[in-house]
Amino acid sequence: MHVKPKNLKTRPARWQTVPEMLLLTTLLAGGCGSDSPNANPPSEQPVGQPVTDSDASPGPADESPVISPSVTGTTALGPLPSPPLSAPPSNDDEPTVQDTRLHTSTAMPILEDAATLPAPPPPIGISEAEFSAGPLAPVVLAPPGVDLDENQPPYFENLDNITVLAGQLLELNLAPIDPDGGVADQYVATFLPRSRSVDNDDATKTIFWTPFEADVGIRDFTIFALDAENPELRVAYTIRIKVEMPSDPSTIENTPPTINHIDPYTVRVGDPVVLEITATDPNDTVPTIEISNLPPAATLLPHRDIPSVHVLRFVPEVAGQIALEVIARDALEPTLRAEDIFIIDVEAPARFTHEGGRLRELADARDFLIGFAASPNYYHRADGALYADTAAAEFNLVTAENSLKWDYVNPYPGDYRWADPDNLVAWAKANDLALHGHTLVWYAQLPPWVLDTPVASREGHMREHIDRVLSRYRDDIKLWDVVNEAIDEDGSYRPSVWYEAMGPDYVDIAFRQARASAPDATLIYNEYDTEVKGPKADALFALIDDLQANGTPLDGIGFQMHLFTDFVAFDDLAANMAEVASRDLDIYVTELDVSLRDSDDLAEQVAIYEGVLSVCLLQPRCKALQTWGFTDRHSWRRQFDPLILGRDYQPKPAYLAIQRRLGEN
Ligand code: XIL
């Protein structure tokens, strides 16, 4: 083990303070297009802490009851940064698959296709130069009112970047210290694969980790030190761990492979089923994959670009359940193996026709928009054909659930991933759906490099981002969530990298830039928990008044509405929508889903979908209702079955209620 400790000062020299939520979103959620379910509804998520570094913040996050301070007014924007602050999109970006199907499953690249699709660019990671620069500056997360001179933040002693050899055991001792005395606590925010953590009896912890060949490279490792007196005062330390190959690779133990489990899928007889099967080996060898009961005429071939992936393709010809028996074997020692079973339910196409008219026909007839959020990477899904056909039949509006968020579309400076949103746009045009862009400016799902930008250049980065995304899509996407979730639960501004840099003016600047970059687009502000009366809704109205008095180009308001079955506030919703309408703005229900705490709540779920739709239809300015996904199989909260079609794509009672309600006056 090569641990190279550097003499750290007992207390780090430069502190960097950021709102906690930002850091947690980046470190823990990982963002990047994941559609993994998040069990926390927004109202239960931890809220950000005000920025404590007064030098950095021109707009103090004070405790005013309604939105304050007010926009100071930016009547005209200056030119965009020149030269650009980050490298612009270029032709080296991820190749765009020009495919008018929503799912590109039949275009999934396998080795045989080598000539037909351009190879993706190599991933960008942490460079040697960044590793040599040492650990990142510690980040202090301080709750409001804590005086950092009175209560000094805790720290870790002797933490530095580490170099370790594959196959060797790394022992990392973590000893937090509170300079004011007492026992500081800690938690580890980065999981090292197969590592073990041992609590020693003296408030220290030791992480034992043996990296393998697959871990070679440089990674971040983040741990928090918690203050002894006030555990909400915490400091994040990020060091870099470099894993290198030993001179004699035979010293590394050979371990069995693992298979990534796949949940059941429903498909139709005759659908082209494409299933990506991933098996990895910590030794970085490529396991073989077999299916012992391969369906008739199926092919199982290696993925063109990703060695650990095999692509199964077949067209089921009869209805019934298929239980695929998957076996992965170690490349060098075939007796080292892993097994799993993947279920595919094959249904007759007639099972997916139903009476009463598709939602989009009913919505078209009353000049209403009924929409859904589409999650990325359809080509990773066996049910892509059923998903795409169902979506095209039922909806006349679509928004990207993740793939237009900053961390997805521009994960590293100069690295743009347009393929998924391009594909969604092409599919929507081919199937005559309108598009809704989500989202340009948000505190979450930002890539780490954006969090790291200096305060003084953030306005420039924000404007550059808005301009680049809108320049690509302004002809096709005419409705945009420009700013998402700027208001905190108590009605104050939510701390964010944007608020920290520009104060409340960031909202105004974002809208002005959006108008400049896409003059014809409808620009909306999108928020959650504003369907009920209270400080947050009051702050929304105050924000609208403030922006309108300032001449900000704002066209509408989005009500997200991630609800549970206890929602009863239909009168509040109607009143709040009326408040928005009275300010001459359009209204969109942007992210409706109704999570079940218990599967018996289906009737309550019906009542909520129907009730929300009714309020919207009775409000002339309410233009659209979008559900956040449509099948429970692909919901961000799929453990709560919150959507209108089941995991098997069958209409739930909530679907039938929407269908009925759309058909009434
Ligand atoms: C969610 C997506 O559905 C998840 O897949 C992702 O992991 C996290 O973000 N409010 C928003 C949406 O504005 O962008 C969020 O979408 C849900 C809450």
XYZ file of C-alpha atoms and ligand atoms in Angstrom:
683
model
C 0.000 0.000 0.000
C 1.341 3.401 -0.916
C -0.202 5.945 1.377
C 1.421 9.286 0.995
C 0.333 11.432 3.900
C 1.022 15.094 3.591
C 1.241 17.319 6.625
C -2.185 18.814 6.841
C -2.829 21.761 9.045
C -4.985 20.853 12.004
C -7.656 23.042 10.532
C -7.998 23.405 6.761
C -6.903 26.755 5.440
C -9.659 27.360 2.951
C -13.237 26.620 3.775
C -15.830 26.488 1.144
C -19.458 26.691 2.162
C -22.340 25.486 0.064
C -25.949 24.607 0.736
C -26.094 21.063 2.003
C -28.719 19.919 -0.439
C -26.479 20.750 -3.369
C -23.662 18.722 -2.073
C -25.860 15.815 -1.143
C -27.604 15.843 -4.485
C -24.310 15.613 -6.252
C -22.599 13.185 -3.952
C -25.388 10.830 -3.155
C -28.055 11.026 -5.840
C -25.504 10.867 -8.564
C -28.066 12.279 -10.987
C -26.805 11.560 -14.466
C -29.921 10.221 -16.010
C -30.594 7.661 -13.379
C -34.243 6.828 -13.171
C -33.883 5.106 -9.871
C -36.843 5.703 -7.617
C -36.455 8.235 -4.899
C -38.452 7.393 -1.830
C -38.559 10.957 -0.553
C -41.341 13.124 -1.822
C -40.094 16.683 -2.276
C -41.784 17.881 0.894
C -39.869 15.269 2.882
C -36.517 16.021 1.354
C -34.010 17.827 3.547
C -33.946 21.460 2.688
C -30.803 23.376 1.922
C -29.017 25.419 4.504
C -28.343 29.097 3.967
C -24.917 29.971 2.743
C -22.806 30.995 5.688
C -19.923 32.569 3.839
C -21.038 36.170 3.722
C -18.243 37.182 1.320
C -19.622 34.873 -1.289
C -23.239 35.872 -1.186
C -24.578 39.167 -2.462
C -28.139 38.160 -1.527
C -28.319 37.061 2.101
C -30.719 34.227 2.764
C -32.669 35.970 5.494
C -35.718 34.760 7.352
C -38.368 36.858 5.655
C -41.799 35.268 5.568
C -42.417 35.821 1.892
C -40.040 35.969 -0.972
C -37.408 38.541 -0.252
C -35.203 40.377 -1.122
C -36.740 41.502 -4.367
C -35.353 41.419 -7.842
C -33.264 44.519 -8.280
C -33.815 44.679 -12.009
C -31.733 43.751 -14.951
C -33.420 45.595 -17.758
C -30.965 44.471 -20.420
C -28.527 41.596 -20.479
C -25.000 42.175 -21.674
C -23.483 39.944 -24.346
C -22.768 36.305 -23.547
C -19.265 35.608 -22.188
C -16.617 35.926 -24.885
C -14.496 33.906 -25.098
C -16.864 31.233 -23.740
C -16.403 30.171 -20.105
C -16.622 26.459 -20.924
C -15.934 24.745 -24.223
C -18.939 24.845 -26.548
C -20.567 21.765 -28.085
C -18.550 20.323 -30.942
C -18.699 17.599 -33.541
C -16.858 15.241 -31.198
C -19.898 15.033 -28.942
C -21.836 11.864 -28.449
C -23.079 10.860 -31.878
C -26.717 11.519 -32.468
C -28.790 8.553 -33.479
C -31.243 9.859 -36.032
C -34.098 7.544 -35.341
C -37.736 8.454 -35.333
C -38.654 5.588 -33.035
C -38.685 6.587 -29.389
C -36.961 3.361 -28.523
C -33.854 2.601 -30.495
C -33.829 -0.969 -29.357
C -33.485 -2.470 -32.787
C -30.551 -0.093 -33.339
C -28.772 -1.274 -30.204
C -25.141 -1.521 -31.279
C -23.740 -5.021 -31.217
C -20.395 -6.130 -32.567
C -21.926 -6.968 -35.924
C -22.995 -3.341 -36.369
C -19.484 -1.971 -36.008
C -19.621 -0.150 -39.304
C -23.045 1.401 -38.874
C -22.704 3.563 -35.799
C -19.910 5.905 -34.767
C -18.103 4.962 -31.564
C -18.833 7.053 -28.459
C -16.083 9.338 -27.144
C -13.938 8.034 -24.290
C -15.206 8.987 -20.828
C -13.558 11.896 -19.072
C -12.557 11.334 -15.449
C -10.251 12.809 -12.802
C -6.873 13.660 -14.338
C -3.385 12.976 -12.965
C -2.951 16.731 -12.601
C -6.110 16.960 -10.470
C -4.890 14.045 -8.380
C -1.532 15.742 -7.824
C -3.281 18.922 -6.721
C -4.326 17.161 -3.499
C -7.727 16.751 -1.791
C -10.595 19.102 -2.587
C -11.143 22.047 -0.252
C -13.263 20.929 2.725
C -16.861 22.127 2.470
C -18.577 23.413 5.618
C -22.305 22.816 5.922
C -23.513 25.095 8.665
C -27.111 25.452 9.865
C -28.443 29.003 10.177
C -27.243 30.994 13.146
C -24.063 29.039 13.863
C -21.092 31.289 14.522
C -18.070 29.425 13.171
C -15.723 31.309 15.501
C -17.725 30.254 18.545
C -18.341 26.709 17.396
C -15.433 25.647 15.227
C -16.178 23.044 12.557
C -14.783 19.528 13.033
C -12.054 18.156 10.790
C -10.176 14.970 9.916
C -6.554 14.606 10.711
C -4.023 13.302 8.215
C -6.298 12.935 5.243
C -4.621 13.087 1.907
C -4.936 11.568 -1.536
C -4.020 7.898 -1.611
C -2.356 5.602 -4.116
C -3.000 1.867 -3.698
C -2.194 -1.216 -5.765
C -4.898 -3.523 -7.115
C -5.049 -6.722 -5.080
C -3.687 -5.089 -1.928
C -5.631 -4.168 1.177
C -6.118 -0.487 1.873
C -6.757 0.388 5.520
C -8.108 3.874 5.838
C -8.382 5.249 9.367
C -10.904 8.012 9.808
C -10.551 10.077 12.962
C -12.732 13.204 13.171
C -11.708 15.872 15.658
C -13.715 18.727 17.154
C -11.403 21.618 18.027
C -13.865 22.691 20.750
C -13.603 19.305 22.457
C -16.152 16.484 22.669
C -16.488 13.501 20.365
C -17.045 14.328 16.734
C -19.055 11.828 14.695
C -18.629 10.926 11.026
C -20.239 9.259 8.057
C -18.890 7.999 4.800
C -20.685 9.287 1.702
C -18.852 7.239 -0.932
C -19.206 3.504 -1.091
C -16.143 1.616 -2.287
C -17.220 -1.637 -3.975
C -16.892 -4.677 -1.647
C -15.361 -2.565 1.128
C -15.900 -3.154 4.853
C -16.157 -0.509 7.530
C -15.245 -1.234 11.163
C -16.151 1.014 14.078
C -13.250 1.170 16.495
C -14.170 1.853 20.097
C -12.633 5.321 20.131
C -15.024 7.158 17.715
C -12.742 6.389 14.799
C -13.558 4.118 11.905
C -11.433 1.985 9.617
C -12.368 1.217 6.042
C -10.874 -1.967 4.616
C -10.870 -2.132 0.850
C -9.147 -4.386 -1.623
C -9.411 -2.886 -5.075
C -9.253 -5.128 -8.117
C -8.259 -4.591 -11.715
C -11.698 -3.121 -12.511
C -11.067 -0.366 -9.952
C -7.858 0.901 -11.556
C -8.104 4.663 -12.043
C -8.744 7.727 -9.888
C -11.937 8.227 -7.883
C -13.306 10.681 -5.336
C -13.955 9.551 -1.779
C -16.072 11.792 0.453
C -16.576 11.639 4.199
C -18.313 13.982 6.603
C -17.118 15.087 10.026
C -20.008 16.008 12.369
C -19.588 18.588 15.106
C -19.664 17.161 18.649
C -22.036 19.786 20.022
C -24.220 20.380 16.972
C -24.161 17.439 14.516
C -25.935 19.569 11.917
C -22.684 21.463 11.585
C -20.741 19.172 9.300
C -17.757 19.311 7.014
C -17.352 17.293 3.811
C -13.872 16.093 2.948
C -13.150 14.730 -0.506
C -9.902 12.946 -1.165
C -8.859 11.152 -4.345
C -7.948 7.468 -4.346
C -5.751 6.219 -7.173
C -5.649 2.477 -7.865
C -2.667 1.246 -9.900
C -1.756 -2.162 -11.288
C 0.975 -4.001 -9.378
C 4.095 -5.025 -11.296
C 3.065 -8.674 -10.822
C -0.660 -9.002 -11.701
C -0.717 -12.636 -10.595
C -0.761 -11.427 -6.976
C -4.414 -10.433 -7.468
C -7.023 -12.999 -6.417
C -9.521 -14.251 -9.022
C -13.144 -13.605 -7.871
C -16.498 -14.717 -9.408
C -18.499 -12.414 -11.726
C -21.836 -10.781 -10.847
C -24.970 -10.320 -12.962
C -27.027 -7.096 -12.846
C -30.577 -8.165 -12.027
C -33.415 -7.099 -14.333
C -37.017 -6.780 -13.047
C -39.879 -8.377 -15.001
C -40.896 -6.807 -18.287
C -44.158 -6.958 -20.196
C -43.975 -7.118 -24.012
C -46.301 -8.017 -26.885
C -46.213 -11.004 -29.191
C -44.342 -9.795 -32.281
C -42.381 -7.016 -30.535
C -38.652 -6.940 -31.157
C -37.341 -7.602 -27.627
C -33.862 -6.319 -26.926
C -32.418 -6.958 -23.495
C -29.086 -5.653 -22.317
C -27.547 -8.167 -19.944
C -24.612 -6.953 -17.885
C -22.180 -9.213 -16.051
C -19.050 -7.747 -14.530
C -15.969 -9.172 -12.885
C -13.947 -7.230 -10.332
C -10.861 -8.660 -12.034
C -11.847 -6.664 -15.113
C -11.962 -9.761 -17.223
C -15.028 -10.208 -19.393
C -17.331 -12.948 -18.108
C -19.035 -15.152 -20.638
C -22.827 -15.016 -20.594
C -25.104 -17.906 -21.485
C -28.843 -18.369 -21.403
C -29.628 -22.015 -20.876
C -33.156 -21.731 -22.311
C -32.603 -19.284 -25.168
C -35.940 -18.528 -26.921
C -36.346 -19.792 -30.500
C -34.328 -17.779 -33.067
C -32.868 -15.559 -30.319
C -29.374 -14.105 -30.635
C -27.089 -13.263 -27.740
C -24.148 -11.166 -28.919
C -21.545 -8.938 -27.270
C -22.299 -5.227 -27.178
C -20.111 -3.305 -29.573
C -18.782 -0.743 -27.092
C -19.314 -2.170 -23.606
C -17.445 -5.422 -22.972
C -19.516 -6.364 -19.910
C -22.793 -6.209 -21.856
C -24.397 -8.841 -24.054
C -27.441 -8.042 -26.143
C -30.265 -10.559 -26.318
C -32.640 -10.147 -29.262
C -35.700 -12.139 -30.091
C -39.245 -11.765 -31.288
C -41.662 -13.713 -29.099
C -44.220 -15.548 -31.182
C -46.590 -16.857 -28.553
C -48.095 -15.407 -25.415
C -46.915 -16.659 -22.040
C -44.257 -16.141 -19.441
C -40.597 -16.595 -20.304
C -38.136 -17.174 -17.447
C -34.671 -16.680 -18.899
C -31.969 -18.595 -17.013
C -28.867 -16.469 -17.203
C -25.401 -17.751 -16.277
C -22.187 -15.715 -16.186
C -18.820 -17.474 -15.951
C -15.412 -16.186 -15.056
C -13.260 -15.742 -18.172
C -10.298 -17.652 -16.698
C -11.952 -20.120 -14.336
C -15.393 -21.182 -15.676
C -16.379 -22.870 -12.421
C -16.579 -19.402 -10.854
C -20.107 -18.445 -11.905
C -23.222 -16.385 -11.142
C -26.853 -17.181 -12.002
C -30.071 -15.175 -12.276
C -33.575 -15.457 -13.746
C -35.174 -12.675 -15.809
C -38.931 -12.748 -16.394
C -40.535 -11.581 -19.643
C -44.338 -11.630 -19.768
C -45.450 -11.921 -23.362
C -49.015 -10.791 -24.009
C -51.227 -10.821 -27.108
C -51.382 -7.328 -28.710
C -55.151 -7.333 -28.247
C -54.569 -7.104 -24.475
C -53.453 -3.497 -24.998
C -56.494 -2.184 -26.791
C -59.263 -0.762 -24.677
C -62.559 1.007 -24.958
C -63.469 4.635 -24.475
C -60.944 6.509 -26.608
C -57.265 7.213 -26.057
C -56.433 10.123 -23.800
C -54.888 12.195 -26.565
C -57.966 11.943 -28.796
C -60.138 13.103 -25.920
C -57.688 15.893 -25.076
C -57.296 17.003 -28.716
C -61.067 17.289 -28.982
C -61.107 19.861 -26.195
C -57.858 21.600 -27.182
C -56.091 20.377 -24.101
C -52.595 18.952 -23.622
C -52.165 15.598 -21.913
C -48.519 14.729 -21.382
C -45.936 12.471 -19.780
C -42.291 12.496 -18.782
C -40.078 10.176 -20.819
C -37.033 8.722 -19.144
C -33.840 8.263 -21.111
C -32.147 5.291 -22.678
C -35.049 3.394 -24.181
C -32.622 1.174 -25.968
C -31.740 -0.355 -22.603
C -35.246 -1.669 -22.284
C -36.895 -4.820 -23.429
C -40.318 -3.147 -23.490
C -39.246 -0.216 -25.690
C -41.738 -0.994 -28.455
C -44.729 -1.257 -26.115
C -43.580 1.837 -24.223
C -43.250 3.939 -27.364
C -46.482 2.770 -28.978
C -48.476 3.282 -25.782
C -47.022 6.748 -25.250
C -47.702 7.806 -28.837
C -51.274 6.551 -28.620
C -52.126 8.175 -25.296
C -50.342 11.544 -25.155
C -50.021 14.717 -27.208
C -47.233 16.257 -25.085
C -43.916 14.875 -23.822
C -41.160 16.142 -21.558
C -37.710 14.651 -20.902
C -37.646 13.260 -17.367
C -33.872 13.604 -17.016
C -32.031 13.965 -20.285
C -32.237 17.758 -20.579
C -30.954 18.334 -17.063
C -27.498 19.834 -16.845
C -25.766 16.782 -15.370
C -27.087 14.619 -18.156
C -26.620 16.879 -21.147
C -23.288 18.464 -20.175
C -21.594 16.303 -17.504
C -18.100 17.719 -18.088
C -17.039 21.073 -19.507
C -17.269 20.840 -23.275
C -18.788 17.321 -23.188
C -22.355 17.380 -24.540
C -24.668 14.358 -24.717
C -27.418 15.293 -27.108
C -28.366 11.836 -28.389
C -31.184 11.128 -25.957
C -32.950 14.495 -26.182
C -32.390 14.558 -29.966
C -33.986 11.181 -30.210
C -36.938 12.233 -28.084
C -37.474 15.295 -30.268
C -37.355 13.192 -33.445
C -39.817 10.690 -31.997
C -42.200 13.424 -30.793
C -42.200 15.080 -34.210
C -42.790 11.796 -36.013
C -45.721 11.018 -33.710
C -47.124 14.532 -33.537
C -46.558 15.246 -29.847
C -45.686 18.718 -28.580
C -42.502 18.983 -26.481
C -41.846 20.487 -23.073
C -38.232 21.218 -22.076
C -37.227 20.423 -18.486
C -35.216 22.152 -16.990
C -32.696 24.936 -17.624
C -31.886 26.337 -14.168
C -32.213 24.189 -11.039
C -30.246 23.679 -7.853
C -30.144 19.896 -8.280
C -28.789 17.452 -10.846
C -25.913 19.781 -11.571
C -22.590 18.209 -12.533
C -19.793 18.695 -9.980
C -17.863 20.986 -12.318
C -20.720 23.491 -12.208
C -20.797 23.440 -8.385
C -17.103 24.131 -8.545
C -17.318 27.258 -10.705
C -16.239 30.475 -8.981
C -19.079 32.640 -7.758
C -18.000 35.508 -9.996
C -18.415 33.516 -13.225
C -21.639 31.641 -12.420
C -23.956 34.112 -14.084
C -21.941 33.656 -17.261
C -22.047 29.859 -16.997
C -25.795 29.886 -16.382
C -26.486 32.117 -19.377
C -24.129 30.169 -21.608
C -25.908 26.933 -20.670
C -29.366 28.351 -21.352
C -28.204 29.681 -24.696
C -26.559 26.430 -25.819
C -29.525 24.231 -24.959
C -32.096 26.625 -26.427
C -30.039 27.210 -29.573
C -30.190 23.517 -30.295
C -33.872 23.007 -29.531
C -35.688 26.335 -29.995
C -37.283 25.272 -33.286
C -38.690 22.079 -31.823
C -39.330 22.645 -28.115
C -41.624 25.610 -27.612
C -42.338 25.302 -23.891
C -39.581 25.460 -21.263
C -39.190 25.153 -17.529
C -36.680 27.972 -17.247
C -36.272 27.986 -13.463
C -37.194 25.021 -11.285
C -37.751 25.063 -7.500
C -36.304 28.427 -6.449
C -38.452 28.679 -3.295
C -37.911 26.878 0.005
C -40.649 25.396 2.225
C -40.796 28.493 4.437
C -41.207 30.817 1.466
C -37.661 32.145 1.393
C -35.314 31.706 -1.518
C -33.786 28.264 -1.618
C -30.032 28.425 -1.266
C -28.354 27.358 -4.485
C -25.212 28.022 -6.468
C -27.293 30.472 -8.494
C -28.744 32.319 -5.512
C -25.331 32.395 -3.905
C -23.864 34.114 -6.951
C -26.641 36.439 -8.095
C -29.125 36.683 -5.244
C -32.779 36.752 -6.362
C -31.803 38.321 -9.682
C -30.824 34.914 -11.022
C -34.458 34.123 -11.727
C -34.879 37.277 -13.750
C -31.581 36.820 -15.591
C -32.445 33.228 -16.484
C -35.802 34.238 -17.981
C -34.304 37.134 -19.921
C -31.618 34.898 -21.338
C -34.217 32.295 -22.288
C -36.296 34.922 -24.083
C -33.218 36.189 -25.901
C -32.186 32.670 -26.956
C -35.676 31.375 -27.856
C -37.915 34.372 -28.545
C -40.969 32.274 -29.501
C -40.905 29.872 -26.564
C -43.371 29.823 -23.675
C -41.288 30.299 -20.529
C -42.472 28.871 -17.251
C -41.448 28.775 -13.619
C -41.954 25.289 -12.138
C -42.427 24.541 -8.409
C -43.671 21.866 -5.980
C -45.907 22.103 -2.905
C -47.610 25.221 -4.290
C -50.938 23.410 -4.730
C -51.756 24.059 -1.061
C -52.194 27.398 0.670
C -49.304 28.470 2.853
C -45.990 30.309 2.892
C -44.692 28.598 -0.197
C -47.702 29.489 -2.344
C -47.645 33.039 -0.947
C -43.997 33.284 -1.881
C -44.826 32.089 -5.391
C -47.386 34.867 -5.844
C -44.940 37.409 -4.411
C -42.235 36.166 -6.763
C -44.568 36.493 -9.754
C -45.523 40.042 -8.702
C -41.908 40.934 -8.258
C -40.878 39.529 -11.629
C -43.813 41.131 -13.417
C -43.112 44.529 -11.832
C -39.591 44.117 -13.075
C -40.618 43.254 -16.639
C -39.247 39.689 -16.525
C -40.494 37.609 -19.494
C -42.559 35.001 -17.613
C -45.402 33.227 -19.440
C -46.622 30.567 -17.084
C -46.381 28.565 -13.888
C -45.886 24.825 -13.484
C -47.446 22.978 -10.544
C -45.443 19.767 -10.115
C -47.814 17.831 -7.828
C -45.991 14.728 -6.641
C -48.794 13.708 -4.296
C -49.733 10.961 -1.881
C -53.251 9.593 -1.454
C -53.866 11.850 1.561
C -54.199 14.898 -0.697
C -57.527 16.670 -0.142
C -56.753 20.322 -0.922
C -58.646 20.664 -4.201
C -60.100 24.007 -3.085
C -56.609 25.308 -2.356
C -55.439 24.115 -5.734
C -58.315 25.884 -7.496
C -57.704 29.070 -5.499
C -53.955 29.021 -6.150
C -54.495 28.446 -9.841
C -56.960 31.362 -9.844
C -54.281 33.562 -8.224
C -51.872 32.650 -11.010
C -54.500 33.147 -13.700
C -55.381 36.569 -12.293
C -51.764 37.531 -13.010
C -52.350 36.739 -16.681
C -50.205 33.612 -16.742
C -50.777 30.144 -18.172
C -50.842 27.140 -15.877
C -49.411 23.672 -16.386
C -49.710 20.653 -14.138
C -46.232 19.400 -14.895
C -45.308 16.312 -12.871
C -48.443 14.715 -11.432
C -48.135 11.353 -9.735
C -50.020 9.937 -6.759
C -48.016 7.531 -4.622
C -49.820 4.735 -2.818
C -48.726 4.055 0.730
C -50.715 0.880 0.590
C -52.033 -0.927 -2.467
C -55.568 -0.685 -1.028
C -55.554 3.039 -1.755
C -56.410 2.605 -5.444
C -59.787 4.318 -5.073
C -58.147 7.295 -3.374
C -55.624 7.478 -6.186
C -58.557 7.656 -8.629
C -60.168 10.489 -6.709
C -56.973 12.527 -6.750
C -56.218 12.118 -10.437
C -59.808 12.940 -11.267
C -59.964 15.845 -8.842
C -56.767 17.480 -10.059
C -57.821 17.085 -13.689
C -61.229 18.611 -12.917
C -59.711 21.653 -11.239
C -57.419 22.127 -14.220
C -60.214 21.727 -16.795
C -62.385 24.223 -14.949
C -59.580 26.816 -14.992
C -59.374 28.360 -18.472
C -55.679 29.200 -18.105
C -54.740 25.593 -17.262
C -53.332 24.295 -20.521
C -51.887 20.900 -19.736
C -51.749 17.973 -17.389
C -48.581 15.892 -17.460
C -48.002 12.754 -15.443
C -44.422 12.004 -14.366
C -44.096 8.868 -16.485
C -47.139 6.740 -17.317
C -46.441 3.103 -16.436
C -45.559 2.080 -12.886
C -42.807 -0.083 -14.445
C -40.780 3.063 -15.155
C -41.756 5.527 -12.419
C -39.157 7.337 -10.292
C -41.300 6.142 -7.360
C -42.189 2.755 -8.699
C -42.303 1.218 -5.247
C -45.440 3.364 -4.698
C -47.163 2.493 -7.997
C -48.070 6.170 -8.532
C -49.058 6.231 -12.217
C -52.075 5.562 -14.400
C -50.977 2.361 -16.125
C -49.790 -0.671 -14.195
C -46.355 -2.260 -14.475
C -48.047 -4.529 -17.012
C -49.230 -1.496 -19.043
C -52.879 -2.202 -18.222
C -55.083 0.825 -17.474
C -55.554 1.355 -13.740
C -58.782 2.818 -12.340
C -57.037 6.216 -12.362
C -56.570 5.948 -16.118
C -60.250 5.149 -16.622
C -61.222 8.117 -14.469
C -59.066 10.493 -16.517
C -60.494 9.046 -19.696
C -64.027 9.574 -18.427
C -63.339 13.087 -17.151
C -61.665 14.210 -20.389
C -64.765 13.085 -22.254
C -67.072 15.248 -20.089
C -67.539 18.993 -20.298
C -36.651 13.232 -10.909
C -36.591 12.081 -11.884
O -37.887 11.573 -12.064
C -35.666 11.005 -11.374
O -35.501 9.994 -12.354
C -34.313 11.602 -11.014
O -33.491 10.604 -10.458
C -34.485 12.755 -10.042
O -35.366 13.716 -10.608
N -39.003 17.546 -9.423
C -38.483 17.739 -10.684
C -38.035 16.581 -11.472
O -38.511 18.864 -11.190
O -36.967 16.896 -12.320
C -37.666 15.409 -10.611
O -37.396 14.288 -11.476
C -38.770 15.114 -9.628
C -39.002 16.294 -8.718
